[in-house]
Short mmCIF file of C-alpha atoms in Angstrom, two decimals:
data_model
loop_
_atom_site.label_atom_id
_atom_site.label_comp_id
_atom_site.label_asym_id
_atom_site.label_seq_id
_atom_site.Cartn_x
_atom_site.Cartn_y
_atom_site.Cartn_z
CA MET W 10 127.28 -43.88 147.04
CA ALA W 11 130.77 -44.73 147.19
CA LEU W 12 132.65 -42.44 143.32
CA LYS W 13 135.91 -43.37 142.75
CA VAL W 14 137.40 -41.26 140.18
CA TYR W 15 140.54 -41.39 137.93
CA VAL W 16 142.06 -38.73 136.73
CA ASP W 17 145.32 -36.65 135.99
CA ARG W 18 145.56 -33.11 136.30
CA MET W 19 146.52 -32.39 133.53
CA SER W 20 144.20 -33.65 131.89
CA GLN W 21 141.04 -30.90 130.50
CA PRO W 22 138.46 -32.68 131.54
CA SER W 23 140.03 -34.38 134.36
CA ARG W 24 139.73 -30.75 135.88
CA ALA W 25 136.27 -30.21 135.34
CA VAL W 26 135.04 -33.60 137.51
CA LEU W 27 137.17 -32.57 140.49
CA ILE W 28 136.09 -29.03 140.50
CA PHE W 29 133.05 -30.30 139.96
CA CYS W 30 132.90 -32.74 143.65
CA LYS W 31 134.44 -30.32 144.71
CA VAL W 32 132.26 -27.14 144.72
CA ASN W 33 129.17 -29.24 145.01
CA GLY W 34 130.56 -31.98 147.76
CA ILE W 35 130.29 -35.08 147.03
CA ASP W 36 132.33 -37.58 148.06
CA TYR W 37 134.85 -39.56 146.13
CA GLU W 38 138.20 -40.98 146.29
CA GLU W 39 140.82 -38.93 143.48
CA ILE W 40 143.39 -42.15 141.63
CA LEU W 41 145.91 -40.50 139.82
CA VAL W 42 146.04 -42.41 136.32
CA ASP W 43 149.80 -40.35 135.51
CA ILE W 44 149.30 -40.36 131.58
CA SER W 45 153.04 -38.37 131.02
CA LYS W 46 154.39 -42.73 132.74
CA HIS W 47 151.59 -44.32 130.27
CA LYS W 48 149.73 -45.43 133.25
CA HIS W 49 146.67 -44.82 130.78
CA VAL W 50 147.79 -47.87 128.41
CA ALA W 51 148.79 -50.16 131.31
CA PRO W 52 146.21 -53.60 131.97
CA GLU W 53 145.11 -52.08 135.31
CA TYR W 54 143.88 -49.28 134.04
CA LYS W 55 142.80 -51.00 130.60
CA ALA W 56 140.43 -53.47 133.00
CA ILE W 57 138.42 -50.26 133.86
CA ASN W 58 138.43 -48.05 130.89
CA PRO W 59 139.06 -50.08 127.91
CA MET W 60 139.22 -46.22 126.23
CA CYS W 61 142.56 -45.68 128.09
CA GLN W 62 141.02 -42.85 128.89
CA VAL W 63 140.62 -40.88 131.70
CA PRO W 64 138.11 -39.18 133.45
CA THR W 65 136.55 -42.61 134.14
CA VAL W 66 134.09 -43.11 137.88
CA VAL W 67 133.33 -46.79 139.60
CA VAL W 68 129.73 -46.13 141.93
CA ASP W 69 129.94 -47.97 143.78
CA GLY W 70 132.74 -50.80 142.71
CA LYS W 71 130.36 -52.35 139.54
CA PHE W 72 129.74 -49.17 137.36
CA LYS W 73 132.17 -47.97 135.75
CA LEU W 74 131.44 -44.63 132.83
CA PHE W 75 133.72 -42.94 130.94
CA GLU W 76 133.59 -39.60 129.32
CA SER W 77 132.73 -36.52 131.02
CA HIS W 78 129.97 -35.68 129.61
CA ALA W 79 128.30 -37.70 130.10
CA ILE W 80 130.31 -38.49 133.81
CA LEU W 81 129.24 -34.29 134.58
CA ILE W 82 125.17 -35.46 133.89
CA TYR W 83 125.31 -38.46 135.76
CA ILE W 84 126.57 -36.80 138.53
CA CYS W 85 124.02 -33.70 138.49
CA CYS W 86 121.74 -36.58 139.06
CA ALA W 87 122.68 -39.23 140.73
CA PHE W 88 123.88 -37.57 144.21
CA PRO W 89 122.05 -35.53 146.27
CA GLY W 90 122.43 -31.91 146.80
CA VAL W 91 123.79 -30.90 143.80
CA ALA W 92 122.52 -27.26 143.08
CA SER W 93 119.89 -27.41 139.57
CA HIS W 94 121.31 -24.51 137.69
CA TRP W 95 124.30 -27.37 137.33
CA TYR W 96 122.27 -29.20 134.81
CA PRO W 97 118.35 -27.22 134.76
CA SER W 98 114.60 -29.58 134.61
CA ASP W 99 113.75 -27.19 132.16
CA PRO W 100 114.33 -28.64 128.71
CA PHE W 101 114.35 -25.72 126.90
CA GLN W 102 118.08 -24.88 129.26
CA ARG W 103 118.93 -28.76 129.10
CA SER W 104 118.64 -28.91 125.36
CA LYS W 105 121.14 -26.48 125.18
CA ILE W 106 123.80 -27.76 127.69
CA HIS W 107 124.37 -30.58 125.12
CA SER W 108 123.29 -28.60 122.19
CA VAL W 109 127.15 -26.51 123.68
CA LEU W 110 129.06 -30.01 124.54
CA ASP W 111 128.50 -31.67 121.69
CA TRP W 112 129.82 -29.20 119.27
CA HIS W 113 132.91 -28.51 122.53
CA HIS W 114 133.91 -31.41 120.97
CA SER W 115 135.11 -31.18 116.88
CA ASN W 116 135.28 -27.95 117.66
CA LEU W 117 137.44 -26.13 121.07
CA ARG W 118 137.79 -29.97 122.44
CA GLN W 119 139.21 -30.31 118.41
CA SER W 120 141.54 -27.43 118.46
CA ALA W 121 142.55 -25.51 122.03
CA GLY W 122 143.54 -29.76 123.70
CA VAL W 123 145.00 -31.02 119.56
CA LEU W 124 147.66 -27.37 119.66
CA VAL W 125 149.01 -27.17 123.21
CA TRP W 126 149.16 -31.39 122.54
CA ASN W 127 150.71 -31.38 119.10
CA THR W 128 153.09 -27.82 119.73
CA ILE W 129 154.67 -28.09 123.38
CA LEU W 130 152.91 -31.77 124.89
CA ALA W 131 153.63 -34.50 122.73
CA PRO W 132 157.15 -33.41 122.59
CA ARG W 133 158.24 -32.56 125.78
CA HIS W 134 156.42 -37.36 126.32
CA GLY W 135 159.69 -38.01 123.61
CA LEU W 136 156.92 -38.56 121.37
CA PRO W 137 157.09 -36.58 117.57
CA LEU W 138 155.74 -34.24 115.85
CA LYS W 139 153.25 -34.47 114.08
CA HIS W 140 153.04 -32.32 110.01
CA PRO W 141 153.07 -29.16 110.31
CA LEU W 142 150.22 -28.64 109.27
CA VAL W 143 147.90 -30.01 111.70
CA ALA W 144 149.15 -27.30 114.08
CA GLU W 145 148.37 -24.56 111.33
CA GLU W 146 144.91 -26.32 111.19
CA SER W 147 143.94 -26.79 115.10
CA GLU W 148 145.47 -22.86 115.20
CA LYS W 149 142.56 -21.67 112.04
CA LEU W 150 139.77 -23.96 114.35
CA LEU W 151 140.64 -22.41 118.00
CA VAL W 152 140.60 -18.80 116.36
CA ARG W 153 136.50 -20.46 114.12
CA SER W 154 135.34 -22.01 118.09
CA LEU W 155 136.94 -18.82 120.46
CA SER W 156 135.00 -16.46 118.34
CA LYS W 157 131.58 -18.78 118.11
CA LEU W 158 132.07 -18.32 121.56
CA GLU W 159 132.74 -14.67 122.16
CA ASP W 160 129.56 -13.77 119.05
CA PHE W 161 127.49 -16.91 120.08
CA TRP W 162 127.55 -19.07 122.24
CA LEU W 163 128.22 -16.61 125.60
CA LYS W 164 125.98 -13.10 123.74
CA ASP W 165 122.92 -14.06 126.23
CA GLY W 166 124.84 -13.26 129.40
CA GLN W 167 127.92 -14.30 131.61
CA PHE W 168 127.63 -18.06 131.05
CA LEU W 169 126.39 -20.26 128.43
CA VAL W 170 123.10 -21.77 128.93
CA VAL W 171 121.92 -20.31 132.40
CA SER W 172 123.22 -16.11 132.01
CA SER W 173 123.10 -15.75 136.10
CA GLN W 174 124.86 -19.04 136.49
CA PRO W 175 127.03 -21.99 135.71
CA SER W 176 125.85 -25.25 134.41
CA ILE W 177 128.32 -28.53 133.82
CA ALA W 178 128.81 -27.03 129.93
CA ASP W 179 130.54 -24.67 131.58
CA ILE W 180 133.28 -25.85 133.46
CA ARG W 181 133.38 -27.84 130.95
CA LEU W 182 134.74 -25.68 128.16
CA VAL W 183 136.52 -23.58 130.29
CA CYS W 184 139.61 -26.61 131.63
CA GLU W 185 140.08 -26.64 128.93
CA ILE W 186 140.69 -23.82 127.37
CA MET W 187 143.05 -23.40 130.66
CA GLN W 188 144.90 -25.80 128.15
CA LEU W 189 146.26 -22.97 126.24
CA GLU W 190 147.20 -22.18 129.63
CA LEU W 191 151.10 -24.25 128.82
CA LEU W 192 151.46 -21.58 125.21
CA SER W 193 153.70 -18.99 126.15
CA GLU W 194 152.57 -16.19 127.57
CA LYS W 195 153.16 -13.59 124.38
CA ASP W 196 150.93 -16.60 122.29
CA TYR W 197 148.77 -17.55 125.19
CA ASP W 198 147.85 -12.54 125.38
CA ARG W 199 148.00 -13.65 121.44
CA ILE W 200 145.39 -15.78 121.28
CA LEU W 201 142.94 -15.06 123.61
CA LYS W 202 143.39 -11.50 123.74
CA PRO W 203 141.03 -10.68 121.55
CA TYR W 204 137.73 -12.48 122.40
CA LYS W 205 136.88 -9.91 125.62
CA LYS W 206 133.40 -11.64 126.54
CA VAL W 207 134.94 -15.31 126.34
CA VAL W 208 138.18 -13.70 129.28
CA GLN W 209 135.08 -12.41 130.77
CA TRP W 210 133.69 -15.80 131.36
CA ILE W 211 137.08 -18.32 132.13
CA GLU W 212 137.11 -15.18 134.82
CA ASP W 213 133.58 -15.40 136.30
CA THR W 214 134.09 -19.82 136.00
CA ARG W 215 136.66 -19.36 138.20
CA ARG W 216 134.93 -16.89 140.44
CA ALA W 217 132.08 -19.57 140.85
CA THR W 218 133.72 -22.31 141.37
CA ALA W 219 136.89 -20.82 144.34
CA PRO W 220 138.74 -21.89 145.58
CA HIS W 221 138.22 -25.25 143.59
CA PHE W 222 139.21 -23.95 140.31
CA ASP W 223 142.37 -22.70 141.49
CA GLU W 224 143.72 -25.86 143.68
CA VAL W 225 142.80 -28.01 140.68
CA HIS W 226 144.60 -25.68 137.71
CA GLY W 227 147.37 -26.03 140.73
CA ILE W 228 149.36 -28.90 138.64
CA LEU W 229 148.68 -27.14 135.18
CA PHE W 230 150.29 -23.98 136.56
CA LYS W 231 153.66 -25.62 137.34
CA VAL W 232 154.12 -26.99 134.78
CA GLN W 233 153.36 -24.11 132.86
CA LYS W 234 156.23 -22.43 135.14
CA ARG W 235 158.43 -24.93 133.96
CA LEU W 236 157.46 -25.43 130.20
CA ARG W 237 157.50 -21.11 130.23
CA LYS W 238 161.42 -20.90 132.24
CA ARG W 239 162.63 -23.28 129.56
CA MET W 240 161.23 -21.43 127.31
CA ALA W 241 162.45 -18.24 127.73
CA THR W 242 166.92 -20.49 128.57
CA GLU W 243 165.56 -22.20 124.94
CA PRO W 244 163.21 -21.07 122.13
CA VAL W 245 161.62 -23.39 120.07
CA ASN W 246 160.15 -22.32 116.93
CA TYR W 247 156.74 -21.36 117.34
CA ASN W 248 156.41 -19.91 113.74
CA HIS W 249 153.70 -20.94 112.92
CA LEU W 250 151.64 -19.32 116.02
CA LYS W 251 152.02 -16.16 114.62
CA SER W 252 150.90 -13.41 112.14
CA LYS W 253 148.18 -16.19 110.69
CA LEU W 254 145.56 -15.91 113.68
CA MET N 23 102.53 -25.52 114.78
CA THR N 24 104.57 -27.87 113.94
CA LEU N 25 107.91 -28.95 114.64
CA LYS N 26 110.70 -27.61 112.10
CA VAL N 27 113.17 -30.10 110.92
CA TYR N 28 115.85 -28.46 108.93
CA CYS N 29 117.92 -31.05 107.56
CA ASP N 30 119.76 -32.97 104.80
CA ARG N 31 118.90 -36.85 103.17
CA MET N 32 122.25 -37.18 102.42
CA SER N 33 123.67 -35.98 106.37
CA GLN N 34 123.61 -39.38 108.29
CA PRO N 35 122.46 -37.14 111.35
CA SER N 36 119.88 -35.76 109.44
CA ARG N 37 118.75 -39.50 108.20
CA ALA N 38 118.55 -40.30 112.32
CA ILE N 39 116.72 -37.51 112.93
CA LEU N 40 114.51 -38.61 110.49
CA ILE N 41 113.53 -41.84 111.33
CA PHE N 42 113.28 -41.52 115.49
CA CYS N 43 110.33 -39.36 113.88
CA LYS N 44 108.63 -41.41 111.58
CA MET N 45 108.92 -44.59 114.33
CA ASN N 46 107.03 -42.37 116.56
CA GLY N 47 104.68 -40.85 114.81
CA ILE N 48 105.48 -37.67 115.79
CA ASP N 49 104.56 -34.96 113.03
CA PHE N 50 106.68 -33.00 111.19
CA GLU N 51 108.14 -30.55 108.29
CA GLU N 52 110.78 -31.94 106.60
CA ILE N 53 113.25 -28.82 105.07
CA THR N 54 115.64 -30.11 102.28
CA ILE N 55 118.23 -27.52 103.41
CA ASN N 56 120.78 -29.51 100.15
CA ILE N 57 124.29 -29.66 101.49
CA LEU N 58 126.49 -30.14 98.29
CA LYS N 59 124.63 -27.70 96.56
CA GLY N 60 125.55 -25.09 99.35
CA GLU N 61 122.83 -24.41 100.73
CA GLN N 62 123.51 -24.42 104.69
CA HIS N 63 126.02 -21.46 103.56
CA THR N 64 122.76 -19.75 102.63
CA PRO N 65 121.81 -15.83 105.10
CA GLU N 66 118.68 -17.66 105.75
CA TYR N 67 119.79 -20.94 106.93
CA LYS N 68 122.96 -18.35 109.37
CA ALA N 69 120.20 -16.92 110.41
CA ILE N 70 117.98 -20.44 111.93
CA ASN N 71 122.20 -21.65 112.20
CA PRO N 72 124.78 -20.00 112.51
CA MET N 73 127.32 -23.02 112.68
CA CYS N 74 126.43 -24.83 109.09
CA GLN N 75 124.84 -27.16 110.25
CA VAL N 76 122.92 -29.76 109.55
CA PRO N 77 120.66 -30.78 110.76
CA THR N 78 118.49 -28.26 113.47
CA ILE N 79 114.59 -28.51 115.20
CA VAL N 80 112.82 -25.25 115.26
CA ASP N 81 109.28 -26.11 117.61
CA GLY N 82 107.67 -23.69 118.12
CA ASP N 83 110.52 -20.41 119.46
CA PHE N 84 113.27 -22.49 120.31
CA THR N 85 115.74 -23.57 118.18
CA LEU N 86 117.50 -26.41 118.47
CA PHE N 87 121.39 -27.51 116.34
CA GLU N 88 123.43 -30.98 117.34
CA SER N 89 121.76 -33.92 116.89
CA HIS N 90 122.00 -36.14 119.97
CA SER N 91 121.01 -32.98 122.05
CA ILE N 92 117.03 -33.62 119.13
CA LEU N 93 117.49 -36.89 119.56
CA ILE N 94 117.62 -36.29 122.91
CA TYR N 95 114.66 -32.88 123.45
CA LEU N 96 112.28 -35.17 121.21
CA SER N 97 112.30 -37.75 123.24
CA CYS N 98 111.50 -36.13 125.98
CA LYS N 99 109.23 -34.25 125.12
CA TYR N 100 106.74 -36.52 123.20
CA PRO N 101 105.03 -38.83 125.78
CA GLY N 102 104.51 -41.39 122.94
CA VAL N 103 107.94 -41.89 122.33
CA ALA N 104 108.90 -45.38 124.13
CA SER N 105 111.65 -45.46 127.23
CA HIS N 106 114.13 -47.85 125.28
CA TRP N 107 115.16 -44.86 123.38
CA TYR N 108 115.55 -42.57 126.06
CA PRO N 109 115.16 -44.79 128.48
CA SER N 110 114.73 -42.92 132.13
CA ASP N 111 117.38 -45.06 134.41
CA LEU N 112 119.86 -42.80 135.64
CA VAL N 113 122.42 -45.84 134.52
CA GLU N 114 121.22 -46.70 131.46
CA ARG N 115 120.70 -43.28 130.04
CA ALA N 116 124.39 -42.26 131.27
CA LYS N 117 125.19 -45.34 129.09
CA VAL N 118 123.67 -44.01 125.64
CA HIS N 119 125.98 -41.23 127.12
CA SER N 120 128.58 -42.08 127.17
CA VAL N 121 128.37 -44.44 123.52
CA LEU N 122 126.35 -40.97 122.35
CA ASP N 123 130.17 -38.80 123.70
CA TRP N 124 132.17 -41.21 122.08
CA HIS N 125 130.69 -41.15 118.23
CA HIS N 126 131.91 -37.97 117.78
CA ALA N 127 136.21 -38.56 117.15
CA ASN N 128 136.18 -42.03 117.19
CA LEU N 129 133.45 -43.10 114.59
CA ARG N 130 131.63 -39.58 113.78
CA ARG N 131 135.88 -38.75 112.63
CA GLY N 132 136.26 -41.96 111.39
CA SER N 133 134.43 -42.46 109.07
CA VAL N 134 133.98 -38.92 107.28
CA GLY N 135 137.94 -38.93 107.04
CA VAL N 136 137.47 -41.44 105.16
CA ILE N 137 134.43 -40.74 103.17
CA VAL N 138 136.59 -37.28 102.51
CA ASN N 139 139.41 -38.64 100.97
CA ASN N 140 137.86 -41.37 98.81
CA VAL N 141 135.21 -40.21 97.31
CA LEU N 142 134.28 -36.57 98.03
CA LEU N 143 137.45 -35.00 96.72
CA PRO N 144 138.34 -38.11 94.47
CA LEU N 145 135.28 -36.31 92.40
CA ASN N 146 135.70 -32.58 92.29
CA GLY N 147 138.96 -33.14 90.94
CA LEU N 148 140.74 -32.49 93.95
CA PRO N 149 144.08 -33.98 95.57
CA SER N 150 143.71 -36.05 98.28
CA ASN N 151 145.93 -36.04 101.55
CA PRO N 152 147.79 -39.59 101.67
CA GLN N 153 148.58 -38.55 105.48
CA ALA N 154 144.77 -37.18 106.80
CA ALA N 155 143.63 -40.41 104.48
CA GLU N 156 145.34 -42.87 106.42
CA GLU N 157 144.60 -42.31 109.67
CA ALA N 158 140.98 -41.86 109.36
CA GLU N 159 141.38 -44.87 108.81
CA LYS N 160 143.08 -45.98 111.15
CA THR N 161 140.66 -44.48 113.08
CA LEU N 162 137.93 -44.98 111.23
CA GLU N 163 139.24 -49.58 111.68
CA LYS N 164 139.88 -48.45 115.58
CA ALA N 165 136.07 -47.74 115.97
CA LEU N 166 135.30 -50.79 114.08
CA ALA N 167 137.26 -52.51 116.30
CA VAL N 168 135.52 -50.63 119.27
CA LEU N 169 131.76 -51.40 118.50
CA GLU N 170 132.91 -54.84 118.38
CA THR N 171 134.59 -55.91 121.13
CA PHE N 172 133.32 -53.29 124.06
CA TRP N 173 130.26 -51.79 122.64
CA LEU N 174 128.43 -54.53 121.42
CA LYS N 175 130.07 -57.46 123.44
CA ASP N 176 126.86 -57.41 126.36
CA GLY N 177 123.55 -57.22 123.46
CA PRO N 178 122.06 -56.52 119.78
CA PHE N 179 121.83 -53.37 120.42
CA LEU N 180 125.19 -50.32 122.03
CA ALA N 181 126.17 -50.53 125.47
CA GLY N 182 124.52 -54.19 125.64
CA ARG N 183 120.50 -53.05 125.32
CA SER N 184 117.96 -55.59 123.59
CA GLN N 185 115.85 -53.02 122.27
CA PRO N 186 117.99 -49.45 119.77
CA SER N 187 117.76 -45.98 121.32
CA ILE N 188 118.98 -43.06 119.36
CA ALA N 189 122.68 -43.54 120.17
CA ASP N 190 122.02 -46.65 117.75
CA LEU N 191 119.67 -44.57 115.24
CA ASN N 192 122.95 -42.22 115.27
CA LEU N 193 125.70 -44.45 114.72
CA VAL N 194 124.06 -46.71 112.53
CA SER N 195 123.52 -43.77 110.53
CA GLU N 196 126.40 -43.08 110.40
CA VAL N 197 128.35 -46.48 108.47
CA MET N 198 125.52 -46.17 106.34
CA GLU N 199 127.31 -42.99 105.11
CA LEU N 200 130.38 -45.71 104.76
CA GLU N 201 128.19 -46.93 101.50
CA LEU N 202 129.16 -44.26 99.42
CA LEU N 203 132.67 -45.67 98.94
CA SER N 204 133.38 -48.29 96.52
CA GLU N 205 132.74 -51.65 97.19
CA GLU N 206 135.87 -52.77 96.93
CA LEU N 207 137.19 -50.10 100.26
CA HIS N 208 133.10 -50.75 100.94
CA ASP N 209 133.83 -54.50 102.24
CA ARG N 210 137.99 -54.57 102.91
CA ILE N 211 137.17 -52.52 105.55
CA LEU N 212 133.35 -53.64 107.14
CA SER N 213 133.82 -56.93 105.73
CA PRO N 214 136.21 -58.11 109.15
CA TYR N 215 133.21 -56.30 112.39
CA LYS N 216 130.42 -59.12 112.35
CA LYS N 217 128.45 -58.06 115.34
CA VAL N 218 128.62 -54.37 113.87
CA LEU N 219 127.28 -56.30 110.39
CA GLN N 220 124.26 -58.00 112.59
CA TRP N 221 124.01 -54.70 114.27
CA VAL N 222 123.64 -53.27 111.63
CA GLU N 223 121.06 -55.42 109.74
CA ASP N 224 118.81 -55.13 113.03
CA THR N 225 117.91 -51.46 114.13
CA LYS N 226 117.01 -51.67 110.27
CA SER N 227 114.95 -54.05 111.20
CA ALA N 228 113.25 -52.20 114.05
CA THR N 229 112.52 -49.18 112.56
CA ALA N 230 111.63 -50.67 108.78
CA PRO N 231 110.45 -49.22 106.84
CA HIS N 232 111.82 -46.00 107.82
CA PHE N 233 115.41 -46.70 107.07
CA GLU N 234 114.89 -47.80 104.29
CA GLU N 235 112.35 -45.29 102.58
CA ILE N 236 114.92 -42.40 104.19
CA HIS N 237 118.36 -44.84 103.38
CA GLY N 238 116.75 -43.56 99.53
CA VAL N 239 118.94 -41.45 98.13
CA LEU N 240 121.60 -42.14 100.28
CA PHE N 241 121.51 -44.88 97.50
CA LYS N 242 120.71 -43.02 94.49
CA THR N 243 123.72 -41.07 95.27
CA ARG N 244 126.35 -44.77 95.71
CA LYS N 245 124.96 -45.29 92.16
CA GLU N 246 125.69 -42.40 91.03
CA PHE N 247 129.43 -41.70 92.75
CA ARG N 248 130.70 -45.42 92.45
CA GLU N 249 129.75 -44.52 88.08
CA LEU N 250 131.43 -41.65 87.91
CA MET N 251 134.26 -42.78 89.96
CA ALA N 252 134.64 -45.73 87.52
CA ALA N 253 133.54 -43.00 84.58
CA LYS N 254 137.10 -41.83 86.11
CA SER N 255 139.11 -44.58 86.83
CA GLY N 256 138.19 -45.47 83.48
CA LYS N 257 139.77 -42.76 81.47
CA THR N 258 143.14 -42.58 83.97
CA GLU N 259 144.50 -45.27 82.81
#
């Protein structure tokens, strides 16, 4: 099956799909849709995905699919050679994967990505910052989400569902948290350090998908280095990220 | 042991589960968790679902929350469930997953925001945030436009399907929640979207008589809310 994957490696769900394909040796063509250059709203891309978002996959030139959770599930089932721990056939484990992926939308996704977008990336793209309350609400939700990961989703094992091996849910949610690497080092440590299980889980997922995890995150770390260098010389007011966390 | 469904008929995803179970003749015990009375925050319910949300199902030793996940689990567990609810063909199934995922940040987010800002906050005497209200309405209108021009472009049901899937149940239940708005606001928001309105009717017909029965509480509450809002605006004039 011919697989085209339309992505931007700065996008959390794009990275999840790429890492998954590489770990499972799935043959695909990666096509960059550069969000910072507004390529996602260009007519050529809109014809592929009218929602103008990444990632999208096109299978055999015909079937177009978007939404990263749907994409990951489809690839698990449609492509041979994918190990069963990524999307187990056991109905209870599979249901838990669906459950955490659904929870993700309104919790981690709505907080980590939104916080970084509103405080770091939107200004980088020349977009106006939203009301400070938006960033404040995102932080509160992020703290609640990280607590739920620490106390509930990771209480039974190393990974979210199949306790000793990662599933598509682990790759997807860890890629979301990785976006926080764009914050200053101080804020990143302050936000994440209290959550020991979460920090360990990120490391376990990274190791389980090595070397692809680091390779796919390469651009994120390049941007992080540039941003942190700029933060060191031109400090921006991050007051909303202080002791409230 | 009978399947237990913890729900509130005022909750959109709860209604989707109840309609699905009744349509498919699934034996279950409905246990009401009254959201307006805050029963989702009791220690007893928190022990069942630490997220303190409805719906949750308990099937023997197995507890599950998040309505999309529940609908998929029930579709696969009960052999009598017709295949159109959760197709076995991988491409069709992927389309159902895709619209269910899209739903979270689009129809769901917009609809909940509009209802909170236009109904729940004013009824509780709390100020609504005009910026949040405006954004919620924009999100909702964008979602309705995407339903009209994309998700419903190829068939009576979502993703070009000729029979309803679990996605139709979930998303139509969400649209139905807008019945809580004033008649004027409800009509202003929904009337431009002819396909959406037809789709709601088609889903209602396909799940009769359970759809109307399960939505009974919502219609009763709509009447009460509209009377309360009218009384409030009468008082402020």
